[in-house]
CSV table of C-alpha atoms in Angstrom, one decimal:
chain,number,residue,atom,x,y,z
A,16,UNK,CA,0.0,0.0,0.0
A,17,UNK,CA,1.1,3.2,-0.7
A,18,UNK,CA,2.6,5.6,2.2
A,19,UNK,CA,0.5,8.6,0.8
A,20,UNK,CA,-3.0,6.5,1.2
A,21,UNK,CA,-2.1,5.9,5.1
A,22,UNK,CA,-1.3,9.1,6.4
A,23,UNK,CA,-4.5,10.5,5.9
A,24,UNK,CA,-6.1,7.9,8.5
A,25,UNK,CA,-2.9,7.4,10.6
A,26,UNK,CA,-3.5,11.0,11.6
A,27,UNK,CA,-7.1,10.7,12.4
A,28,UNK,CA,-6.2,7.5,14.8
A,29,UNK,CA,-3.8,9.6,16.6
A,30,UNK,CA,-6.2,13.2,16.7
A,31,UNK,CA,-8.8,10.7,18.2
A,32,UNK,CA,-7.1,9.9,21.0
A,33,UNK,CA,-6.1,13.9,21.6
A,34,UNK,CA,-9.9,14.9,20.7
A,35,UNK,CA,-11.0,12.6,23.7
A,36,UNK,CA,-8.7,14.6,25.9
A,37,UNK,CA,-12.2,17.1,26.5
A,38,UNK,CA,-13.4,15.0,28.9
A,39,UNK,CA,-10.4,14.6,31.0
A,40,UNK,CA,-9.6,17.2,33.8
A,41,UNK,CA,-6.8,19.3,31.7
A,42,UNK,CA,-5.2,22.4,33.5
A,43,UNK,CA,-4.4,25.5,30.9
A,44,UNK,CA,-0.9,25.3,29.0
A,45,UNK,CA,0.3,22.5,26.7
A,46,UNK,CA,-2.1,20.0,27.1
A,47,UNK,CA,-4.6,22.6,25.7
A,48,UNK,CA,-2.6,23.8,22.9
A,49,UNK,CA,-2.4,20.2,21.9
A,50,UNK,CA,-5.9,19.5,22.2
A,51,UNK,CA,-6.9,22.7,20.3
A,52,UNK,CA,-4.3,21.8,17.8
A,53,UNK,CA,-5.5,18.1,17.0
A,54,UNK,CA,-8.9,19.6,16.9
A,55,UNK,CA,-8.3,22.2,14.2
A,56,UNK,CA,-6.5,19.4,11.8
A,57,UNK,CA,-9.4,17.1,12.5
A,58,UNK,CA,-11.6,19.5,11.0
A,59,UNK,CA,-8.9,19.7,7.7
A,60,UNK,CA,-9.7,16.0,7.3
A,61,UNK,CA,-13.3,16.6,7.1
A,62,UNK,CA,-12.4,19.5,4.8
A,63,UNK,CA,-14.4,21.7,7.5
A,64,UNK,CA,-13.2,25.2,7.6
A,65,UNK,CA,-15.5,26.7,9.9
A,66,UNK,CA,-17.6,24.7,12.5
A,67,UNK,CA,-21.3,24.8,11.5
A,68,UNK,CA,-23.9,26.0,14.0
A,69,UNK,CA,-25.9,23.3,16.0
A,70,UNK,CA,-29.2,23.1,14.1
A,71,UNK,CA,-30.5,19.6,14.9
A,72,UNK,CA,-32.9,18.6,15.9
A,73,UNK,CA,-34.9,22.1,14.9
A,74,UNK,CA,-34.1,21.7,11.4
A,75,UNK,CA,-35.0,18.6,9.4
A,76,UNK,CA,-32.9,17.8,6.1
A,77,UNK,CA,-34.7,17.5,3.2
A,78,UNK,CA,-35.6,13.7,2.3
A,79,UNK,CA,-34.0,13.1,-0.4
A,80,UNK,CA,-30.4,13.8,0.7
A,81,UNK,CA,-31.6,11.0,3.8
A,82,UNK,CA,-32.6,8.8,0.7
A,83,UNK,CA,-29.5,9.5,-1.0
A,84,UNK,CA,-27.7,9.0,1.9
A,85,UNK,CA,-29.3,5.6,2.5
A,86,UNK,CA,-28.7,4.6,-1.1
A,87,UNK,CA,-24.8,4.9,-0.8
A,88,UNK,CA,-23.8,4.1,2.6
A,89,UNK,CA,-25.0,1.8,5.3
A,90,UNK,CA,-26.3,3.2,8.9
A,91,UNK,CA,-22.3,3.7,9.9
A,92,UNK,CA,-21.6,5.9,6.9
A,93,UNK,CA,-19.4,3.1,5.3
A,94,UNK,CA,-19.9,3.3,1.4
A,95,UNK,CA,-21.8,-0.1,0.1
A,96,UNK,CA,-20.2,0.0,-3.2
A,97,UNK,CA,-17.8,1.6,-5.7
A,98,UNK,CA,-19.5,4.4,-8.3
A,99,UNK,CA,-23.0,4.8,-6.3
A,100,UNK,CA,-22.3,7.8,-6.2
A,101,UNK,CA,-21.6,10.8,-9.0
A,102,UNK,CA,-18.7,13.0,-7.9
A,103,UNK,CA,-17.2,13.1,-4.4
A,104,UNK,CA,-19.9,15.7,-2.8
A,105,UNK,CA,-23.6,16.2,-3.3
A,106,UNK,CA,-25.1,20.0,-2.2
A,107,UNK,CA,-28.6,20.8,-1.6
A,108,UNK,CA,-30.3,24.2,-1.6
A,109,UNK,CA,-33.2,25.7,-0.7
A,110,UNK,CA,-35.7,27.8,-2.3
A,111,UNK,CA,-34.9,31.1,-0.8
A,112,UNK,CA,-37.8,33.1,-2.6
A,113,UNK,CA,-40.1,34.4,-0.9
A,114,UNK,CA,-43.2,32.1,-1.0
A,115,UNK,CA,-46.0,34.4,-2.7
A,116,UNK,CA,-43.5,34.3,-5.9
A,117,UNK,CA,-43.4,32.7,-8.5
A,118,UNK,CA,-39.9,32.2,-9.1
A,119,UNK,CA,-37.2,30.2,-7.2
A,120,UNK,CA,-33.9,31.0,-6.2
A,121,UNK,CA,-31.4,29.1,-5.0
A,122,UNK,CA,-27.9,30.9,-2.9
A,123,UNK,CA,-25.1,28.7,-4.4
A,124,UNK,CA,-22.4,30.6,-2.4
A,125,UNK,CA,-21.7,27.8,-0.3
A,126,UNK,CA,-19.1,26.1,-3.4
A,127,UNK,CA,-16.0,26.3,-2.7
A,128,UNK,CA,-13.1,27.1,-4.4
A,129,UNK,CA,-12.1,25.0,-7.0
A,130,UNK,CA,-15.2,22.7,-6.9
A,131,UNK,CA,-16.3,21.3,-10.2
A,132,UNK,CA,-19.9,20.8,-11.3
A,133,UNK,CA,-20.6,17.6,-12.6
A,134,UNK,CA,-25.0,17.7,-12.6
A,135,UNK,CA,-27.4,20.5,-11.7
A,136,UNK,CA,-30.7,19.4,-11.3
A,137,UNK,CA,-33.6,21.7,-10.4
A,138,UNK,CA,-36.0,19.6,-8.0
A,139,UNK,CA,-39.6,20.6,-7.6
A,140,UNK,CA,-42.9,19.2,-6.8
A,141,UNK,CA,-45.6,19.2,-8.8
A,142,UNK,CA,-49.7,19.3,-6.8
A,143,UNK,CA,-52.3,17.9,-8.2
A,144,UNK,CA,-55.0,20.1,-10.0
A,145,UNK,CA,-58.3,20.2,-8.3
A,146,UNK,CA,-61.0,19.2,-11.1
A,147,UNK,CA,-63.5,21.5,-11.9
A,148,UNK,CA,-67.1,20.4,-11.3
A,149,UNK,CA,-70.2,20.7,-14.1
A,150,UNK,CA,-67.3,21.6,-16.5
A,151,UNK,CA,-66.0,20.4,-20.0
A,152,UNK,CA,-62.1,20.1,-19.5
A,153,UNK,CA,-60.8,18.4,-22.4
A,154,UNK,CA,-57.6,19.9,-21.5
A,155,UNK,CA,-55.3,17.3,-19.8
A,156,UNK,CA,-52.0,18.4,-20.5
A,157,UNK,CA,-49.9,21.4,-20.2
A,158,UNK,CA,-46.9,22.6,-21.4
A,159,UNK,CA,-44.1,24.0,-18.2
A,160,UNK,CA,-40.9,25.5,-19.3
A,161,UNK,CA,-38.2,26.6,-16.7
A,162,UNK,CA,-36.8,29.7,-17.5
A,163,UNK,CA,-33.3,31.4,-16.3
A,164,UNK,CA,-33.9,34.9,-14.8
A,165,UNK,CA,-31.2,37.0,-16.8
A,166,UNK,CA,-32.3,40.5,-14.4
A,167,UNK,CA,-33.5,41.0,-11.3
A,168,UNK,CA,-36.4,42.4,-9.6
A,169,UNK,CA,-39.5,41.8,-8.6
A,170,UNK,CA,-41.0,41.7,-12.1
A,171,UNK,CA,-38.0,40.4,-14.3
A,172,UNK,CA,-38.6,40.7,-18.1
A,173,UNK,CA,-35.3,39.1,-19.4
A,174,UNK,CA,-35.3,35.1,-19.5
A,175,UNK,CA,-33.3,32.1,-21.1
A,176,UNK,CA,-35.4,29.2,-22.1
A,177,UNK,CA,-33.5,25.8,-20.3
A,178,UNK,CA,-36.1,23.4,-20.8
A,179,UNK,CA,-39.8,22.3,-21.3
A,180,UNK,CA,-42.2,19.4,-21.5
A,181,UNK,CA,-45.4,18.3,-21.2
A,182,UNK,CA,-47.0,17.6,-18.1
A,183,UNK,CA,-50.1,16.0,-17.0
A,184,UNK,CA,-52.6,18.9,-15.1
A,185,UNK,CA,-53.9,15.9,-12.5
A,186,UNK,CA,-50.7,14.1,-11.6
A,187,UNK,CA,-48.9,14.8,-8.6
A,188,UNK,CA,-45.1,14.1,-8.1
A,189,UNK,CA,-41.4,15.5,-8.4
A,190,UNK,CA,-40.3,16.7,-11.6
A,191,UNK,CA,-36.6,17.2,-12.1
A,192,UNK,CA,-35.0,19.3,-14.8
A,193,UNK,CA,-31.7,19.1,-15.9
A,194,UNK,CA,-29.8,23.1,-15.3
A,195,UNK,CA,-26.0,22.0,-15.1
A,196,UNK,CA,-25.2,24.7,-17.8
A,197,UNK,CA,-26.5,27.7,-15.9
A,198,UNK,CA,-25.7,26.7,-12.4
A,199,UNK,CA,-22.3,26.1,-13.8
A,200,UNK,CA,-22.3,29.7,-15.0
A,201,UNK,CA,-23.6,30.7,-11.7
A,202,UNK,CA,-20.9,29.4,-9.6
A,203,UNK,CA,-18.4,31.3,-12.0
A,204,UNK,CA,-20.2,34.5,-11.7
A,205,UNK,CA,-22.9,34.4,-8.6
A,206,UNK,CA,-24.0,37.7,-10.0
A,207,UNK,CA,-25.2,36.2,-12.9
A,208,UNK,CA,-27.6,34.2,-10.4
A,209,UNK,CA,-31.2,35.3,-10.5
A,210,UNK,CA,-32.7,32.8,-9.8
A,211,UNK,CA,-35.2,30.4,-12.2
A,212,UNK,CA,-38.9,30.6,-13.2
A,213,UNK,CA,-41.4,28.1,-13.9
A,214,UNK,CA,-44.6,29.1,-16.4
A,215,UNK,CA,-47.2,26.4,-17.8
A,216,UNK,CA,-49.2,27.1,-20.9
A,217,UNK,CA,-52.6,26.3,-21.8
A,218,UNK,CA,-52.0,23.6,-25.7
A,219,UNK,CA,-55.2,25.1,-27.1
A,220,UNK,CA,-54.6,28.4,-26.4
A,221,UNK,CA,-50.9,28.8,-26.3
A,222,UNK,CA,-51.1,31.4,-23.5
A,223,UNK,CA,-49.3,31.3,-20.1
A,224,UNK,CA,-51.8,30.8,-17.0
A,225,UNK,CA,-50.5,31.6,-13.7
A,226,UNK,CA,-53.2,29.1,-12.3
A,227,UNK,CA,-52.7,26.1,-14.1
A,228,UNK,CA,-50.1,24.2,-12.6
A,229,UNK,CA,-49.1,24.8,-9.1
A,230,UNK,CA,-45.5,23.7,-7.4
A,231,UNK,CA,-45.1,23.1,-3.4
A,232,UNK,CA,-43.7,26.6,-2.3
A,233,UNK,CA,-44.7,27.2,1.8
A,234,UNK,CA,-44.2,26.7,5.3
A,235,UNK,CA,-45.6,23.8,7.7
A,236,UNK,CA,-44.3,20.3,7.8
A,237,UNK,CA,-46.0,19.1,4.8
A,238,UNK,CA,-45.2,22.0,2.0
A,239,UNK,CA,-41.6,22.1,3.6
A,240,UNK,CA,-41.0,18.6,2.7
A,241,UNK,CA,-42.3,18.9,-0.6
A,242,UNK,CA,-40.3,22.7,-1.1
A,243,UNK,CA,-37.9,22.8,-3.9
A,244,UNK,CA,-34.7,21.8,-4.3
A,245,UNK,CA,-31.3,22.4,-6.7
A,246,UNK,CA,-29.3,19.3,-5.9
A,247,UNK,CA,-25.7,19.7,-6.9
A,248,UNK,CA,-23.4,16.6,-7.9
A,249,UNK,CA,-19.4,17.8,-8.0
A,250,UNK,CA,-16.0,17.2,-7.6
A,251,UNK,CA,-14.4,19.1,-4.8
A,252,UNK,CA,-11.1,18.6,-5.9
A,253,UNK,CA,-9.1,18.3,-3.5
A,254,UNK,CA,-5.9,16.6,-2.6
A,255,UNK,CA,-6.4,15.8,1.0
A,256,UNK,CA,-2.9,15.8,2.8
A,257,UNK,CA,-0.9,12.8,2.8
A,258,UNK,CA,2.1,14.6,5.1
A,259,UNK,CA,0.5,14.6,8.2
A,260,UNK,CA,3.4,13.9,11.4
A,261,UNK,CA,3.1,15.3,14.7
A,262,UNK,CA,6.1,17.8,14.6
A,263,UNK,CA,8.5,16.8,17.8
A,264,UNK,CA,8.9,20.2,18.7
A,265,UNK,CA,5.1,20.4,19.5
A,266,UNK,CA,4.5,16.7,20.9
A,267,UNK,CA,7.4,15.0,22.1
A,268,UNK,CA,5.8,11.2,22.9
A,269,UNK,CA,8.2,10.9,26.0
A,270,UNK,CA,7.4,13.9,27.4
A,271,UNK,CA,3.9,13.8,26.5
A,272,UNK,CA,2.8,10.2,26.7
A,273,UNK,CA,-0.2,11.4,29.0
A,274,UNK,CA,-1.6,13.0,26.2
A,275,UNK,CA,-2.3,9.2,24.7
A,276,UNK,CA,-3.1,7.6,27.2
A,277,UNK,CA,-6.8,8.1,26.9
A,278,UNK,CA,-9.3,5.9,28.2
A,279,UNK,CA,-9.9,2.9,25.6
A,280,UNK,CA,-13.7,3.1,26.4
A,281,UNK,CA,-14.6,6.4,25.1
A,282,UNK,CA,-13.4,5.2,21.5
A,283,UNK,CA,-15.0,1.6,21.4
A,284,UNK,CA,-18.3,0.4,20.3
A,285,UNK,CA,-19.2,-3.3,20.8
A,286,UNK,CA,-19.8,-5.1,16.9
A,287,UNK,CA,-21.4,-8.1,19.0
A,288,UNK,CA,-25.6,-8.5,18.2
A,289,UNK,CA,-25.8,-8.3,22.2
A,290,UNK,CA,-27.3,-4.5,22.2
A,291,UNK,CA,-27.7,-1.9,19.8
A,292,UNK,CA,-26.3,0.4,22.6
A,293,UNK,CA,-22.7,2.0,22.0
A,294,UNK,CA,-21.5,0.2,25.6
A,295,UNK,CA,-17.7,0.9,26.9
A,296,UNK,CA,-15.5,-1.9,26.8
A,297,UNK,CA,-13.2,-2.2,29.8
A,298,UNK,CA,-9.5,-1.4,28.6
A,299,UNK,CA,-7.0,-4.6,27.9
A,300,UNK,CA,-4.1,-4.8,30.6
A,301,UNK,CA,-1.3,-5.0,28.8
A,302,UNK,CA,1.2,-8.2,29.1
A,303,UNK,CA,4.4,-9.0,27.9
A,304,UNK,CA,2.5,-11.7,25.9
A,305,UNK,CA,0.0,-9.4,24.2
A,306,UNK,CA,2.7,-7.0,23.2
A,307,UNK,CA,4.1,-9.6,21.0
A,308,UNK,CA,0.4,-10.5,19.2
A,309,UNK,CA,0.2,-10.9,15.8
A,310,UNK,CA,-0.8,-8.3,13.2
A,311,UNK,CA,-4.7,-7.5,13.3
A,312,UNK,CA,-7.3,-5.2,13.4
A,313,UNK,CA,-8.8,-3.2,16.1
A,314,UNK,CA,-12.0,-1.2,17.5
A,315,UNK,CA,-11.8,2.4,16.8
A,316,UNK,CA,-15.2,4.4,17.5
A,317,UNK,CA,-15.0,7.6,16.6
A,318,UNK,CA,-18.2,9.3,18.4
A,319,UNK,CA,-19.2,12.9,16.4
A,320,UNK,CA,-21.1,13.6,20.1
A,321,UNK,CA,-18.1,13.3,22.2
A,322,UNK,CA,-16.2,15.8,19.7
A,323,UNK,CA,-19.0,18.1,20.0
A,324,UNK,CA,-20.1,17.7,16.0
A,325,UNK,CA,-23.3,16.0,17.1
A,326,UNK,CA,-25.6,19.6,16.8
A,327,UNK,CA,-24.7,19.3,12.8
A,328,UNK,CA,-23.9,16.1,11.6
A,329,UNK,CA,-27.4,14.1,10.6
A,330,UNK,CA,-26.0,11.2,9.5
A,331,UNK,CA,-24.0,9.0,11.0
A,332,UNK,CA,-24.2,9.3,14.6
A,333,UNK,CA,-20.3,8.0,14.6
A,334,UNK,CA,-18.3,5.2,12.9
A,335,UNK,CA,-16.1,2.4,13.3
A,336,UNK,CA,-12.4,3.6,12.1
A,337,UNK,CA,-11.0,0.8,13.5
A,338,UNK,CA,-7.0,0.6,13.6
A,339,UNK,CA,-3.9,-1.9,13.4
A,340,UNK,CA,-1.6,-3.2,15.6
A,341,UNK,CA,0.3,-6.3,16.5
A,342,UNK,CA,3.8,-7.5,15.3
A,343,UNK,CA,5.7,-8.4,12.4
A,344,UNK,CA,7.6,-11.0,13.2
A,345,UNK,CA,9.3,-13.8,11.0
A,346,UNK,CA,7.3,-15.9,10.0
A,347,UNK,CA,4.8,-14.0,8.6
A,348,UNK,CA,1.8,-16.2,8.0
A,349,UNK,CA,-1.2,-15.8,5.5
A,350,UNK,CA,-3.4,-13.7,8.2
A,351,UNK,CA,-0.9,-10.9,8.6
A,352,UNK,CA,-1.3,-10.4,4.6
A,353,UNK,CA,2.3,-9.3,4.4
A,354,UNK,CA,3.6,-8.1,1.4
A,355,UNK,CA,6.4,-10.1,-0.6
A,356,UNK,CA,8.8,-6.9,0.6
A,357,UNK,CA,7.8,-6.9,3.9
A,358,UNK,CA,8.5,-11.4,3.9
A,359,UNK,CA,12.0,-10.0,2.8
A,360,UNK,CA,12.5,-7.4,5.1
A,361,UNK,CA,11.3,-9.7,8.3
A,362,UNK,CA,13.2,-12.8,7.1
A,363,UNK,CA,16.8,-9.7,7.0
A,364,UNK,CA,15.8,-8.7,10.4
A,365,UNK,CA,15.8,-12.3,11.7
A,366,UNK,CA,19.0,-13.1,10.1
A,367,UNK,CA,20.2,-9.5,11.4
A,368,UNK,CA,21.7,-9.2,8.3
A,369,UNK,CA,21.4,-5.4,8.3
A,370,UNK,CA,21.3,-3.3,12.0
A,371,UNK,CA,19.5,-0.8,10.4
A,372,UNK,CA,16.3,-2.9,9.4
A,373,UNK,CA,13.4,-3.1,11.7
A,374,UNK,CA,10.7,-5.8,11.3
A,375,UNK,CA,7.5,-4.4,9.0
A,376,UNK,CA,4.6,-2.1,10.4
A,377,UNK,CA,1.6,-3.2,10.7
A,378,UNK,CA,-1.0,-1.4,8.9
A,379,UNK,CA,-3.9,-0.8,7.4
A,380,UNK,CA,-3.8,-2.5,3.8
A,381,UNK,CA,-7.1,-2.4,2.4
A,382,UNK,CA,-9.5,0.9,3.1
A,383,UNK,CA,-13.2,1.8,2.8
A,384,UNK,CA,-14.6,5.6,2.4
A,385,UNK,CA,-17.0,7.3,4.5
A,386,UNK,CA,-19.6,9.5,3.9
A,387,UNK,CA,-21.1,12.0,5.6
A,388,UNK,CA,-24.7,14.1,5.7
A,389,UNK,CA,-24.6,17.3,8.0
A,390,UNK,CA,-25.9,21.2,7.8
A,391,UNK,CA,-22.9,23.1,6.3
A,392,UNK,CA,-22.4,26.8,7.9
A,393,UNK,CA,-25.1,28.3,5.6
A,394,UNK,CA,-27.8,25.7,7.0
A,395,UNK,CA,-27.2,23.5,3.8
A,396,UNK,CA,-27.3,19.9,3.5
A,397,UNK,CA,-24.2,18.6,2.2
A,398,UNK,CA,-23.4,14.8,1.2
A,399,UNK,CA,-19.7,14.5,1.0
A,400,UNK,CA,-17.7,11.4,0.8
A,401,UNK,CA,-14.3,10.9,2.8
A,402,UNK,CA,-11.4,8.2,0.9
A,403,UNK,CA,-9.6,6.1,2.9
A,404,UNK,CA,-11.3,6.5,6.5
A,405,UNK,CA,-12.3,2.8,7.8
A,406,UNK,CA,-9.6,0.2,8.1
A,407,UNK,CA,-11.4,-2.5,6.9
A,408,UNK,CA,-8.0,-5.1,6.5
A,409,UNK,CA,-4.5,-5.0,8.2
A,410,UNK,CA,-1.2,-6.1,6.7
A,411,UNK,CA,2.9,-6.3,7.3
A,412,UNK,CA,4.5,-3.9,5.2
């Protein structure tokens, strides 16, 4: 496995142990420094610049990112499969206009830098037409196009057709339009965003009627969940830092080794069918035989309420990142998954035929990603997947 691929999660399993560090009695000074230090580059990993406020529970995200959500990853956030999922990071907005118009508009501000629009799709939902009693209606169709707002105001005369079609007037459902073009314009220029607008128009009489076609555009619990949405598929981009080492002039382990010695219990979570429950597990006492166990894999519960992420993160509650440890000693069996160079390099370690070289590491050899759904700082909901964050094999290398 390549170096780069480890680093990543090598520094999350060693921020985990500092993050937990909250909940210990800590007096102002180094320790704190540490803490706040670990904290900050835990927040790099999950690319999260500024904390988000706590919304949860008073805000509900809007189902189809939970659906989405669901789709992709199981209830830990692990992903089920490869390519379920278009891009790295899926955005949701809000209509933000106000609800007696009829046009929707959507603040896309929240992109960031460098983030590369792959689909744009315009989400609303369509309510059923009340029939008209004692009336000849052979009308059943209408035709809706969805227009881009090229001006503002409140009675905008400039428009750019982006697409139409024929809808029925008594069905009742989401429609989704394509708009990757002019979103992607948008996020070049957000002064060219004014927002969309949706007309319908009458086949006999090829005239636009404000009346004929309604879309879910209100408050309560039922209009909300129905509100529209511009779901955003991209590529964020980035190259998520591989160089990761806690600097020895900051965190010396022998002068520091309190700072790791965190309760085993706070980062564990049973995988046994016994309970549902996240239950502590009573720390291992070390022995002088268990130091010398073989290579394998370990619990490693990272819980988003004992950070303090839990008012913004809807989805997962926490994860399993599990970890490695064990020895490498000669001979390597087929458990420890060693690598053909790492069967060399324990076999010139046994025969000491070089001082220099150490017996392999065990690490993580095989890795899964994990994906998140939480309420970005804007009060958006944001589906963003992580690579490389569950150690789902360990190996000698």
């Amino acid at each position: 496995m390549a170096g780069g691929r480890l680093w990543p999660w090598m520094g999350l399993a060693w921020m985990l142990g500092l993050a937990q560090l909250g909940a210990l009695p800590l007096t102002a000074g180094p320790r704190d420094e540490v803490q706040a230090a670990a904290l900050q580059r835990l927040r790099e990993v999950f690319d999260i610049e500024e904390l988000p406020p706590d919304v949860l529970p008073r805000k509900k995200p809007p189902q189809f990112m939970v659906d989405l959500f669901n789709k992709v990853a199981d209830a830990n956030g692990i992903t089920r499969a490869p390519g379920l999922l278009e891009g790295d990071v899926v955005r949701s907005f809000e209509d933000r206009a106000p609800v007696e118009q009829d046009r929707f508009f959507f603040d896309v501000s929240a992109m960031e830098r460098g983030e590369q629009v792959l689909k744009a799709e315009l989400r609303v939902f369509k309510l059923r037409r009340r029939r008209v009693a004692r009336r000849a209606d052979p009308q059943h169709f209408c035709k809706v196009e969805v227009y881009e707002l090229l001006e503002g105001g409140s009675n905008p005369h400039k428009k750019n057709l982006i697409a139409s079609r024929l809808l029925s007037l008594y069905s009742e459902g989401w429609e989704v339009f394509n708009v990757t073009q002019t979103v992607s314009k948008w996020v070049g220029s957000s002064n060219s965003n004014h927002g969309f607008l949706i007309t319908a128009t009458h086949l006999l009489s090829n005239r636009i009627e404000h009346n004929l076609v309604a879309f879910a555009k209100g408050q309560g619990n039922l209009q909300e969940s129905r509100n529209a949405l511009l779901v955003l598929f991209t590529n964020s981009n980035k190259r998520r830092s591989s160089s990761f080492v806690p600097s020895s002039t900051k965190l010396n382990p022998a002068k520091n080794d309190a700072f790791l010695r965190v309760p085993r219990e706070t980062l564990i979570i049973k995988n046994s069918g016994e309970s549902k429950s996240r239950r502590p597990r009573a720390a291992a006492v070390p022995s002088s035989k268990s130091q010398v166990t073989a290579c394998h894999r370990r619990e490693l519960y990272v819980d988003f309420h004992a950070i303090g992420w839990s008012g913004w993160i809807i989805y997962p509650s926490g994860y399993n990142a599990f970890y490695c440890r064990g020895s490498c000693l000669f001979p390597l069996g087929e458990r420890q998954n060693a690598t053909n160079h790492a069967t060399v390099q324990s076999i010139v370690h046994t025969l000491k035929l070089s001082e220099d070289v150490s017996t392999p590491c065990c690490v993580p050899d095989e890795l899964k990603s994990l994906n998140l759904l939480y309420f970005d700082d804007k009060e958006n909901v944001v589906l963003k997947n992580y690579k490389d964050m569950v150690a789902t094999r360990c190996g000698c290398h």
